[in-house]
Amino acid sequence: MKKNCKLAGVNVRYYEDESTPTGTCAVCVLGGERSLVANLSAANCYKSDHLRKQANWALVEKAKYFYIAGFFLTVSPDSIQLVAEYAAATNKVFTMNLSAPFICEFFRDAQEKVLPYVDFVFGNETEARTFSKVHGWETKNVKEIAIKISQWPKASGTYKRITVITQGEDPVVVAEDGNVRTFPVTPLPKEKLVDTNGAGDAFVGGFMSQLVQKKPIEECVRAGCYASNVVIQRSGCTYPEKPDFE
């Protein structure tokens, strides 16, 4: 894992647990749709002490943008809180993903604690509707939910919160300043759909690739849609050697 990440230009600082094996995940793909059964193993053992180590925290101090998946709320919410509060205190951009309906349901307290620090919230329509249900909003309208999430109180006034909700083949919903914009998704013939694994993560990756370059939201969404469109046409979370995004 270290070797492949390094070859891809990613600086990884893994927490290594000598007594617990690396996590595994079983994947079933049928008709392009996927179901996952994860065994987190060592991934479930992360401790914030590792993050606090001088060499690792130095990377946090060097970064200008942060992205943490909501899944990490099940493992080390205190690590998330450390980074979130640091980002707010230093006027850096902190972003996060709703990640899964069960996160909204069963890790509500941890999610609510960090949400005031989140500048960009990502999610899909199912996660958004579950978030709405959990908080008693009594609406399934994704646009309304996106606005409500964007208006959740902020711990830092440096940046307004922007909510970005994907809806599969339906338009991407972006809420900010009490307003909603929608962006069409590039249509993909069903026969080209191979595997939806990684579609959401790919979207966030594409979006962030433009955000860190300070591109406008429409360009961020366009890159996100491109990345997810590419990954769902391939088996597993893979990409061609060279992208053709322009």
PDB file of N, CA and C in Angstrom, residues 56-67 83 86-87 90-94 212:
ATOM      1  N   ASN A  56       3.698  14.140  12.018  1.00  0.00           N
ATOM      2  CA  ASN A  56       2.392  14.057  11.381  1.00  0.00           C
ATOM      3  C   ASN A  56       1.619  15.369  11.499  1.00  0.00           C
ATOM      4  N   TRP A  57       1.654  15.969  12.668  1.00  0.00           N
ATOM      5  CA  TRP A  57       0.940  17.231  12.853  1.00  0.00           C
ATOM      6  C   TRP A  57       1.552  18.350  12.005  1.00  0.00           C
ATOM      7  N   ALA A  58       2.837  18.226  11.717  1.00  0.00           N
ATOM      8  CA  ALA A  58       3.492  19.209  10.850  1.00  0.00           C
ATOM      9  C   ALA A  58       2.841  19.231   9.470  1.00  0.00           C
ATOM     10  N   LEU A  59       2.376  18.068   9.014  1.00  0.00           N
ATOM     11  CA  LEU A  59       1.690  17.998   7.728  1.00  0.00           C
ATOM     12  C   LEU A  59       0.335  18.687   7.802  1.00  0.00           C
ATOM     13  N   VAL A  60      -0.316  18.566   8.942  1.00  0.00           N
ATOM     14  CA  VAL A  60      -1.584  19.265   9.151  1.00  0.00           C
ATOM     15  C   VAL A  60      -1.358  20.772   9.087  1.00  0.00           C
ATOM     16  N   GLU A  61      -0.317  21.220   9.747  1.00  0.00           N
ATOM     17  CA  GLU A  61      -0.020  22.659   9.764  1.00  0.00           C
ATOM     18  C   GLU A  61       0.350  23.179   8.378  1.00  0.00           C
ATOM     19  N   LYS A  62       0.913  22.314   7.565  1.00  0.00           N
ATOM     20  CA  LYS A  62       1.333  22.720   6.223  1.00  0.00           C
ATOM     21  C   LYS A  62       0.157  22.786   5.247  1.00  0.00           C
ATOM     22  N   ALA A  63      -0.878  21.986   5.501  1.00  0.00           N
ATOM     23  CA  ALA A  63      -2.015  21.895   4.579  1.00  0.00           C
ATOM     24  C   ALA A  63      -2.892  23.148   4.608  1.00  0.00           C
ATOM     25  N   LYS A  64      -3.547  23.412   3.490  1.00  0.00           N
ATOM     26  CA  LYS A  64      -4.485  24.535   3.397  1.00  0.00           C
ATOM     27  C   LYS A  64      -5.928  24.054   3.281  1.00  0.00           C
ATOM     28  N   TYR A  65      -6.088  22.817   2.829  1.00  0.00           N
ATOM     29  CA  TYR A  65      -7.420  22.222   2.667  1.00  0.00           C
ATOM     30  C   TYR A  65      -7.431  20.856   3.345  1.00  0.00           C
ATOM     31  N   PHE A  66      -8.547  20.537   3.967  1.00  0.00           N
ATOM     32  CA  PHE A  66      -8.688  19.243   4.636  1.00  0.00           C
ATOM     33  C   PHE A  66      -9.960  18.545   4.159  1.00  0.00           C
ATOM     34  N   TYR A  67      -9.847  17.248   3.924  1.00  0.00           N
ATOM     35  CA  TYR A  67     -11.022  16.438   3.628  1.00  0.00           C
ATOM     36  C   TYR A  67     -10.969  15.178   4.482  1.00  0.00           C
ATOM     37  N   VAL A  83      -8.479  18.343  13.955  1.00  0.00           N
ATOM     38  CA  VAL A  83      -8.206  18.979  12.662  1.00  0.00           C
ATOM     39  C   VAL A  83      -9.241  20.057  12.360  1.00  0.00           C
ATOM     40  N   TYR A  86      -8.618  23.131  14.428  1.00  0.00           N
ATOM     41  CA  TYR A  86      -7.394  23.795  13.949  1.00  0.00           C
ATOM     42  C   TYR A  86      -7.686  24.562  12.656  1.00  0.00           C
ATOM     43  N   ALA A  87      -8.438  23.943  11.743  1.00  0.00           N
ATOM     44  CA  ALA A  87      -8.759  24.591  10.473  1.00  0.00           C
ATOM     45  C   ALA A  87      -9.532  25.884  10.706  1.00  0.00           C
ATOM     46  N   THR A  90      -7.294  28.674  12.094  1.00  0.00           N
ATOM     47  CA  THR A  90      -6.253  29.175  11.190  1.00  0.00           C
ATOM     48  C   THR A  90      -6.795  29.589   9.828  1.00  0.00           C
ATOM     49  N   ASN A  91      -8.128  29.671   9.717  1.00  0.00           N
ATOM     50  CA  ASN A  91      -8.792  30.106   8.482  1.00  0.00           C
ATOM     51  C   ASN A  91      -8.475  29.221   7.276  1.00  0.00           C
ATOM     52  N   LYS A  92      -8.422  27.920   7.536  1.00  0.00           N
ATOM     53  CA  LYS A  92      -8.215  26.960   6.458  1.00  0.00           C
ATOM     54  C   LYS A  92      -9.532  26.253   6.144  1.00  0.00           C
ATOM     55  N   VAL A  93      -9.606  25.634   4.989  1.00  0.00           N
ATOM     56  CA  VAL A  93     -10.865  25.034   4.525  1.00  0.00           C
ATOM     57  C   VAL A  93     -10.981  23.588   4.987  1.00  0.00           C
ATOM     58  N   PHE A  94     -12.081  23.291   5.675  1.00  0.00           N
ATOM     59  CA  PHE A  94     -12.327  21.946   6.185  1.00  0.00           C
ATOM     60  C   PHE A  94     -13.558  21.368   5.494  1.00  0.00           C
ATOM     61  N   VAL A 212      -8.981  23.404  -4.766  1.00  0.00           N
ATOM     62  CA  VAL A 212      -7.670  23.827  -4.262  1.00  0.00           C
ATOM     63  C   VAL A 212      -6.970  24.777  -5.243  1.00  0.00           C
TER      64      VAL A 212
END
